[in-house]
Coordinates of C-alpha atoms in Angstrom, one line a residue:
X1 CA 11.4 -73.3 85.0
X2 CA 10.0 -71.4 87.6
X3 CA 11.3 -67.7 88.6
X4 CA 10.6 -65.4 91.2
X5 CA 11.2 -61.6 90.4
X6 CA 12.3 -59.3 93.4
X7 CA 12.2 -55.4 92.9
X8 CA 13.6 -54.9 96.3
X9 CA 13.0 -50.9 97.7
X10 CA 14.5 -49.0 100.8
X11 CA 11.4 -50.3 102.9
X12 CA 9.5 -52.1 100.1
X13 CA 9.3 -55.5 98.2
X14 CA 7.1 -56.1 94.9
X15 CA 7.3 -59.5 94.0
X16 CA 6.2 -62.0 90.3
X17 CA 6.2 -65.6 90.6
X18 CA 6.7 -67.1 87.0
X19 CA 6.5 -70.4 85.2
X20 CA 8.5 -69.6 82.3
X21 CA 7.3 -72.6 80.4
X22 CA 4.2 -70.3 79.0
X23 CA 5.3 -67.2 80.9
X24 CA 2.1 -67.0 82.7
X25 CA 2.3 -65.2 86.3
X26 CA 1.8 -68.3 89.0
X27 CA 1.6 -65.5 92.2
X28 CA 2.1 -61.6 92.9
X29 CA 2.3 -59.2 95.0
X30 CA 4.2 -56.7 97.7
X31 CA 5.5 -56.1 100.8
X32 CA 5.3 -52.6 102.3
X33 CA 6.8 -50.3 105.2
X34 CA 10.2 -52.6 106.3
X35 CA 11.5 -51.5 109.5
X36 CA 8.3 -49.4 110.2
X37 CA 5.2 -49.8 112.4
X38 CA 2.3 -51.5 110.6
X39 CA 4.1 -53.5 108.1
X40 CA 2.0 -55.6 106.2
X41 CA 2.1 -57.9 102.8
X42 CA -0.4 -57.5 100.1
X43 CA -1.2 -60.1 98.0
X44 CA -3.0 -60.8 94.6
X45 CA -5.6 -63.3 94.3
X46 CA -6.6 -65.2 91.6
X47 CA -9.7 -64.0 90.8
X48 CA -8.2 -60.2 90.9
X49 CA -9.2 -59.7 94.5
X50 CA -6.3 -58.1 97.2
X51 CA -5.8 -59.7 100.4
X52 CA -3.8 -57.8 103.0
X53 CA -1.3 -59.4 105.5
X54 CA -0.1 -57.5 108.7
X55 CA 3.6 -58.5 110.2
X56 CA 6.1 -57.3 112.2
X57 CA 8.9 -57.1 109.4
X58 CA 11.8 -55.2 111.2
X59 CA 14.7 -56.0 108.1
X60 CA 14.6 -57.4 104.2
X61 CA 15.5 -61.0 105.5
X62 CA 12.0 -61.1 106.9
X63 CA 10.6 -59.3 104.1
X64 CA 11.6 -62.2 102.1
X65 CA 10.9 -65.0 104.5
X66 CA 7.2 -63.2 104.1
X67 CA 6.9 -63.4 100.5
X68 CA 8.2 -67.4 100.9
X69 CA 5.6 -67.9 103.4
X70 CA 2.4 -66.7 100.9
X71 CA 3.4 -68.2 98.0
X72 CA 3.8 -71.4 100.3
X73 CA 0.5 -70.6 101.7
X74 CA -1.9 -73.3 100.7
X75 CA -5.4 -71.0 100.0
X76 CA -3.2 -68.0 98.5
X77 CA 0.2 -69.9 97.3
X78 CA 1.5 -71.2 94.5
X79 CA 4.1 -73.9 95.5
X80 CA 4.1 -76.5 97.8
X81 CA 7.9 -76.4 98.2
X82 CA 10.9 -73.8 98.1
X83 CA 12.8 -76.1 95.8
X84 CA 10.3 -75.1 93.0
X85 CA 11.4 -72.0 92.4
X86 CA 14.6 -72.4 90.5
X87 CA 16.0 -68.6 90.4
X88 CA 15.7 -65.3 91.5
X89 CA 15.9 -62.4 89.1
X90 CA 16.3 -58.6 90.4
X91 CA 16.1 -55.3 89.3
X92 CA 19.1 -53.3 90.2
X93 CA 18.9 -49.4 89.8
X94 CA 22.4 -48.7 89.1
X95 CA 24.9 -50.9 87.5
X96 CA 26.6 -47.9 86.5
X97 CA 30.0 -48.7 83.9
X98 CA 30.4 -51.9 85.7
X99 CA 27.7 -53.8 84.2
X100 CA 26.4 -53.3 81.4
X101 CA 24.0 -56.3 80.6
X102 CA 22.7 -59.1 83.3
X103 CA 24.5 -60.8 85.4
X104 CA 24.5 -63.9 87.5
X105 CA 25.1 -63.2 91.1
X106 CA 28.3 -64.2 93.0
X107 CA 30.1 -62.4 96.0
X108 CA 32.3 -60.2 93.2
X109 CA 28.7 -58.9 91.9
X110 CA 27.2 -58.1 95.4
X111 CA 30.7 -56.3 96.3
X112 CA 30.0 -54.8 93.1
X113 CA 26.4 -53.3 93.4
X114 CA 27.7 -52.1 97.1
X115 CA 30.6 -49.9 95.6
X116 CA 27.9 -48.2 93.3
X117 CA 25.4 -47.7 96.2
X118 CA 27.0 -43.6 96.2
X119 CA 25.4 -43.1 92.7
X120 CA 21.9 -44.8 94.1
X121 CA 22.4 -44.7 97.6
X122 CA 18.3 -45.6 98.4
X123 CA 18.0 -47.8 95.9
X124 CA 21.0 -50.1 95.3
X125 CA 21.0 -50.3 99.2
X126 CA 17.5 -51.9 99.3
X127 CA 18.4 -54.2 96.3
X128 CA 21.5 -55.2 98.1
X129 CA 19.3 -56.5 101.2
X130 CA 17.2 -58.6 98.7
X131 CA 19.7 -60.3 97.2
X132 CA 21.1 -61.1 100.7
X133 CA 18.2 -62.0 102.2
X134 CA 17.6 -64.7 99.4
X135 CA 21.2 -66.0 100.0
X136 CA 20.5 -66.3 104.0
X137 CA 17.2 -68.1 103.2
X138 CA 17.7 -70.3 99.9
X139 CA 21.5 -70.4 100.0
X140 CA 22.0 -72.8 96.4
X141 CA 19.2 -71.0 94.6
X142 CA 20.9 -69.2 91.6
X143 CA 20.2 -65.4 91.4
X144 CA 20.6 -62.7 88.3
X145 CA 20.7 -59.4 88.6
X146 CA 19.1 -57.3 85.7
X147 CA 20.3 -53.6 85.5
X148 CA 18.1 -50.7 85.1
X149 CA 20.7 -48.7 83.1
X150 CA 22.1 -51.5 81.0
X151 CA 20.2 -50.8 78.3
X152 CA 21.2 -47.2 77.9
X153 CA 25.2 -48.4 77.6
X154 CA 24.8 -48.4 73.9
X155 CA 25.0 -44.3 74.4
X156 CA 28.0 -43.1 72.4
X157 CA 30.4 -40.8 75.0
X158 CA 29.4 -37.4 73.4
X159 CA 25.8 -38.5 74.4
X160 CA 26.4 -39.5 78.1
X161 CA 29.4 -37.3 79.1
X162 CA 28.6 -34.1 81.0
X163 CA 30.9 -30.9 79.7
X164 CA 32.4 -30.7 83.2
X165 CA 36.4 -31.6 83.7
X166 CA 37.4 -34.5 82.0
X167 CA 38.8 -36.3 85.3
X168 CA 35.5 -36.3 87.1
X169 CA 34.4 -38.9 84.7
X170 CA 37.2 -40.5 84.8
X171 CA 37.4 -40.3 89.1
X172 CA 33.9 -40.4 89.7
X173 CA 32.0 -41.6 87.2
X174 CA 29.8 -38.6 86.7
X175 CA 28.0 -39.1 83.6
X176 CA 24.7 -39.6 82.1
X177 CA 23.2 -43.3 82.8
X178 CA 19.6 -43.5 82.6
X179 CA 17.0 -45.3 83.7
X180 CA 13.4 -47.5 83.1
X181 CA 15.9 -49.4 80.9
X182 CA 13.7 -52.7 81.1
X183 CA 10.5 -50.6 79.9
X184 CA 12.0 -49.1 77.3
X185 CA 14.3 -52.5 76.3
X186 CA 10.5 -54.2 76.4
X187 CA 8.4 -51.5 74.5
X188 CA 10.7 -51.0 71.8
X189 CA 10.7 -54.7 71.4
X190 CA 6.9 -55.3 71.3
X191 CA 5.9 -52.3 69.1
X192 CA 8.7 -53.8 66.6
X193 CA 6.1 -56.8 66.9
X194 CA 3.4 -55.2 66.5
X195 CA 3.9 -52.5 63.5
X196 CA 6.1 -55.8 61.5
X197 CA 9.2 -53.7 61.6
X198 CA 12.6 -54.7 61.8
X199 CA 14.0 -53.5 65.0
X200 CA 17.9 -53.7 63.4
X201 CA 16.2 -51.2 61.0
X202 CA 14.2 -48.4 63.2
X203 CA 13.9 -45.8 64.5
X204 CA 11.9 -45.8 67.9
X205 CA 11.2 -43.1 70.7
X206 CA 10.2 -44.5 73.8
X207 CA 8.0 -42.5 76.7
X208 CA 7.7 -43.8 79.8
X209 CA 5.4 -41.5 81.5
X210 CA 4.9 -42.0 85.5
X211 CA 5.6 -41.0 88.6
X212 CA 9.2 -41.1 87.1
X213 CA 9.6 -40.5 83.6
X214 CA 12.1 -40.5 80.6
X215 CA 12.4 -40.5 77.4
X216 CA 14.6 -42.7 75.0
X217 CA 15.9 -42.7 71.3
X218 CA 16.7 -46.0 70.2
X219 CA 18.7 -46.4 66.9
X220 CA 18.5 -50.0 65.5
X221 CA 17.8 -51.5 68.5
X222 CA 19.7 -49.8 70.7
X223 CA 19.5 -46.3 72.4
X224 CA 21.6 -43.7 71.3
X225 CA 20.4 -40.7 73.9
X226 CA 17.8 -41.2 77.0
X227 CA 16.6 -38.2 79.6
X228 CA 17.4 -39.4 83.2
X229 CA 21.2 -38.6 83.9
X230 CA 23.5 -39.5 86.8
X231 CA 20.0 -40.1 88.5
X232 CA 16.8 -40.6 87.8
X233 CA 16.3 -36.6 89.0
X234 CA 17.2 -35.3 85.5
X235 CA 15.1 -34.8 82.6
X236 CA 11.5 -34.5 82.3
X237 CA 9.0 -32.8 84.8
X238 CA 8.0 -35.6 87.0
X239 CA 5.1 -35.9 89.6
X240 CA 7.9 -34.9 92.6
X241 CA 11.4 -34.0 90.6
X242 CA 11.9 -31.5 88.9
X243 CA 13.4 -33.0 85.8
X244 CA 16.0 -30.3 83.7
X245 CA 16.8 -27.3 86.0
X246 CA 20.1 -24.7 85.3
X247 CA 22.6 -26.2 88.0
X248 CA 23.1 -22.2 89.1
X249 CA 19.6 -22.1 89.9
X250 CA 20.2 -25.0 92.6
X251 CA 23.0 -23.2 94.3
X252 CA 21.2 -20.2 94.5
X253 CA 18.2 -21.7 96.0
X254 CA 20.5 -23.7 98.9
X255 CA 21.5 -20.1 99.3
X256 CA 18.4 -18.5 100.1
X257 CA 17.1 -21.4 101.6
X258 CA 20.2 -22.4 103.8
X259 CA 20.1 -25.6 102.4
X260 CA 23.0 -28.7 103.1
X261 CA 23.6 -30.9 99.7
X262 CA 21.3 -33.8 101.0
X263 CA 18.6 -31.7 102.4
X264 CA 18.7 -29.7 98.5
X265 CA 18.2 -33.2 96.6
X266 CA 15.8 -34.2 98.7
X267 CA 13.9 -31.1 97.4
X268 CA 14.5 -31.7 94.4
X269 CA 13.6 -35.2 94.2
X270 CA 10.6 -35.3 96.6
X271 CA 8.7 -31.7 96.6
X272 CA 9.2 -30.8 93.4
X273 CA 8.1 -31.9 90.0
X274 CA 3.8 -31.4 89.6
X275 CA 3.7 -31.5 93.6
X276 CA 6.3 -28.8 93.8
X277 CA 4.0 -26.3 90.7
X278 CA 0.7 -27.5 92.5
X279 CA 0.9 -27.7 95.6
X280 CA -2.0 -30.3 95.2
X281 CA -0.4 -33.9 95.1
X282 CA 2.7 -36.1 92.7
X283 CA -0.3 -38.0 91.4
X284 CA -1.6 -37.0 87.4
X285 CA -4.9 -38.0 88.3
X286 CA -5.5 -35.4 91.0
X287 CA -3.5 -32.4 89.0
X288 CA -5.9 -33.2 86.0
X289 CA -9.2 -33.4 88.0
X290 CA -8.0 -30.5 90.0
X291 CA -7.4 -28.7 86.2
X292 CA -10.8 -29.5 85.3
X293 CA -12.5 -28.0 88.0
X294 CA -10.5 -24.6 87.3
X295 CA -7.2 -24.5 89.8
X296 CA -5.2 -22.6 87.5
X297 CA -1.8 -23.9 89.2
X298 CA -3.2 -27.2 87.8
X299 CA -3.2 -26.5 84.8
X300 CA 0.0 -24.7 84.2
X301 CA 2.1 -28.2 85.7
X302 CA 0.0 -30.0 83.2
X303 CA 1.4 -27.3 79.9
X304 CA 4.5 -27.5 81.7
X305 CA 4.3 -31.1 82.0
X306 CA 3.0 -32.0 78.6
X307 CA 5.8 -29.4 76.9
X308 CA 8.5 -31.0 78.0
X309 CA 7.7 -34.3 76.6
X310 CA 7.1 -33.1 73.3
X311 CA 10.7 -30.6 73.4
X312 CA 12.0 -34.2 74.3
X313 CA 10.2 -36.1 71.5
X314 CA 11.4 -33.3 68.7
X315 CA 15.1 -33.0 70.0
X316 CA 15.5 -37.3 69.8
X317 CA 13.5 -37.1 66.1
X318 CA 16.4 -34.9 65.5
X319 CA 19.2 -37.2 67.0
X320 CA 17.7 -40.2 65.2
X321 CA 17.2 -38.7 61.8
X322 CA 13.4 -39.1 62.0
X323 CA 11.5 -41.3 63.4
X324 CA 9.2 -44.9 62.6
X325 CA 7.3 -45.0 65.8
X326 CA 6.6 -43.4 69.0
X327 CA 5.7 -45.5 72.3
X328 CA 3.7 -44.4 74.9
X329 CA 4.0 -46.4 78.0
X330 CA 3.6 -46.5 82.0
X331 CA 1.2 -45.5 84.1
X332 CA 0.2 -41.6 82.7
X333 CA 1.6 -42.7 79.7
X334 CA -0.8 -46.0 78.6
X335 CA -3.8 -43.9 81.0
X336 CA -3.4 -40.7 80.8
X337 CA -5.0 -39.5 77.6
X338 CA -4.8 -35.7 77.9
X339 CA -1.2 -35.6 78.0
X340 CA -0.5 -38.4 74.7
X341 CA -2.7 -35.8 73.2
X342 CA -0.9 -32.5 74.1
X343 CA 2.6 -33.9 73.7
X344 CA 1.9 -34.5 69.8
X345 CA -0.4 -32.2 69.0
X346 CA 1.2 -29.6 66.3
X347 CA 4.1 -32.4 65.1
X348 CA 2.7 -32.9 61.8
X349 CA 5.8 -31.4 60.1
X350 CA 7.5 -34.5 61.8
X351 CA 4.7 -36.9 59.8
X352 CA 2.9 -37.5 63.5
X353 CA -0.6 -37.6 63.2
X354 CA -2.5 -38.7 66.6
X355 CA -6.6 -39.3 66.0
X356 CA -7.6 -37.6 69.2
X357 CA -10.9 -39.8 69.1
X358 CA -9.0 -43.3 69.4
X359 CA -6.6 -42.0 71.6
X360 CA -9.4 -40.9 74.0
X361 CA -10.4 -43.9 74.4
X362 CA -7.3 -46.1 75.2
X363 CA -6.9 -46.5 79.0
X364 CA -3.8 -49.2 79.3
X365 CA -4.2 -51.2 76.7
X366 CA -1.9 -52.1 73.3
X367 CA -3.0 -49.4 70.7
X368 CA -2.1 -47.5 67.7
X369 CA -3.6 -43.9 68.2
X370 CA -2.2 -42.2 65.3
X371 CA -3.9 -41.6 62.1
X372 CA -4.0 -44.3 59.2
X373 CA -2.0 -41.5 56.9
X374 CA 0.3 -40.4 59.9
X375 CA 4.1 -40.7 58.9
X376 CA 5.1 -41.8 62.1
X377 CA 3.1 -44.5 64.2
X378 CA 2.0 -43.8 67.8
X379 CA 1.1 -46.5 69.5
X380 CA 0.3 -47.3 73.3
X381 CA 2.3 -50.2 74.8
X382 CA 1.9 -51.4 78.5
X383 CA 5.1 -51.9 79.8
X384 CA 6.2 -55.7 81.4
X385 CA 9.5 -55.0 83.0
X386 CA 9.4 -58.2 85.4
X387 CA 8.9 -60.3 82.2
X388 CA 12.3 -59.0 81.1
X389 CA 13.8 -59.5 84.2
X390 CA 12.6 -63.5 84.1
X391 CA 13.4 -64.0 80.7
X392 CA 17.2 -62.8 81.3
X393 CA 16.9 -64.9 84.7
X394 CA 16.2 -67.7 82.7
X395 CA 18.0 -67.5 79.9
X396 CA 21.5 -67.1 82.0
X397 CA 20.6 -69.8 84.4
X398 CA 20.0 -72.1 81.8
X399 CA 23.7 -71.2 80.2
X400 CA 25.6 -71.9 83.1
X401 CA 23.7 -74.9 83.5
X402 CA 22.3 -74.0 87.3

């Protein structure tokens, strides 16, 4: 079986084309700036290289016709026909009580993902357009949908409940959700694989450390407490949210600032975070260079930063009962060897031990960086979240027979 994965944005498309028979990746790449000037597709090569595509791409329908076209493309494709791709497998943002594992797609599912669009406006919006964009262009190809909170369901109600009236939840759905749920589903798998533990018997906390981050305790399997909340805002200090912040402090900045609801989350969400304490850029890589060289800001985000991880990792050793291993993963988190390192430093008295000599020298690759006598295993796993999202594709496709 062949799948094509779809991780359909607001203006963006990153695609993985996938022979499931070995799971090796047949074609990849993105689309960028929908509905703007200078759209283009960029595509990866074979042999590694990039090769960049201009178009005029003024909706998602042409976005996808794009992505059809290159991997139809006879010096940079992979197929010689549409029909070989048997399904399409999406991430979805928010899939919020509704669904709470993946799903193949039918007109109930798309009505479905379009009533939830209030809890992810941007995002579920964007996925939305994929999905009907593939149904407009390959009309009998089956589609799943694979849900970025599903994996957080398992939360027990005094976990994801806010202590806010009772009937908000019940009216509104305000609760906590969370997010990255393929990373962390995938991580907490692997390590399981790698250390030869039994994943009905651990005790696992997963970091996924990027531009967005959060933090997950998985019990047995399945996660008992995660850091994102209604959103993905909540939580860590990210490279432009602002992670945890005391709701009164957000009124009384709108205050000062004059600020209408929309106009305040879009602070929050996009000039905040490391950006917001810097001044300097969302990006880890610039805050630590700019640390090194002395910028003082710098390096406060990056205390600030790295504290809040480890607060995280303590208070979800405590929710677990202790703790067998703990993943790093993502982009800061399988690179960014400063922060593994602060974030564990002094947890000793939780039986985590990092060697500060191996870690410094992982950058992305599958590792365990703490010490042979540490307690508690830290290990660095490079997340695969399209690979879960074709596995599930395939594995419900091939149930209903499709």
């Amino acid at each position: 079986m062949k799948v094509l994965v779809l991780n359909c944005g607001s203006s963006s498309i990153k695609y993985k084309f996938y022979n499931m028979d070995d799971e090796s990746v047949l074609a990849q790449g993105g689309v960028e700036r929908i509905g703007l000037d200078n759209a283009f597709i960029k595509v990866k090569l074979p042999n590694g290289e990039k090769k960049q595509i201009m178009a005029d791409l003024p909706t998602h329908k042409e976005g996808v016709s794009l992505v059809f076209k290159c991997l139809l493309d006879s010096e940079i494709g992979a197929i010689k026909s549409l029909d070989e791709i048997d399904a399409v497998g999406h991430r979805i943002v928010q899939g919020g009580d509704k669904y709470k594992q993946s799903i193949i797609v039918d007109k109930s599912v798309e009505d479905g993902i379009e009533e939830l669009c209030d809890l992810a406006p941007v995002h579920n919006a964007g996925h939305l357009k994929g999905i009907r964009a593939v149904d407009s262009l390959m009309p009998t190809t089956p589609q799943v949908c694979v849900f970025d909170n599903a994996f957080h369901s398992t939360m027990p109600d005094y976990a994801y409940l806010y202590a806010v009236p009772y009937e908000l939840y019940q009216k509104y759905h305000i609760r906590r959700y969370g997010f990255h749920g393929t990373s962390h589903r995938y991580v907490s798998k692997r390590v399981c694989e790698m250390l030869g533990l039994d994943i009905n018997n651990s005790k696992i906390i997963t970091c996924h450390i990027g531009n967005g981050a959060s933090v997950a305790a998985i019990l047995n399997g399945k996660v008992i407490d995660t850091s994102m909340g209604l959103t993905p805002l909540a939580g860590l200090m990210m490279g432009s949210r602002c992670g945890d912040i005391d709701a009164s402090a957000v009124t009384y900045i709108m205050d000062k600032l004059n600020m209408k609801p929309q106009e305040m989350a879009n602070y929050l969400n996009k000039e905040s975070g490391v950006l917001g304490i810097t001044g300097i850029s969302s990006d880890m890589r610039d805050i630590e260079n700019a640390a090194r060289e002395g910028n003082e800001r710098a390096q406060l985000a990056l205390n600030m930063y790295n504290y809040r991880i480890k607060k995280y990792i303590g208070a979800y050793a405590a929710a677990l009962g202790g703790v067998d291993a703990i993943v790093w993963t993502a982009g800061v988190g399988e690179n960014q060897t400063g922060t593994r390192e602060e974030a564990c430093a002094n947890l000793e008295y939780l039986g985590i031990k990092i060697d500060v000599e191996k870690n410094a020298k992982i950058h992305g690759d599958e590792a365990i960086i703490s010490t042979p006598d540490s307690k508690v295993k830290v290990v660095v796993v490079p997340t695969d979240e399209e690979i879960v999202i074709a596995r599930d594709t395939k594995e419900l496709v091939e149930k209903a027979g499709k």
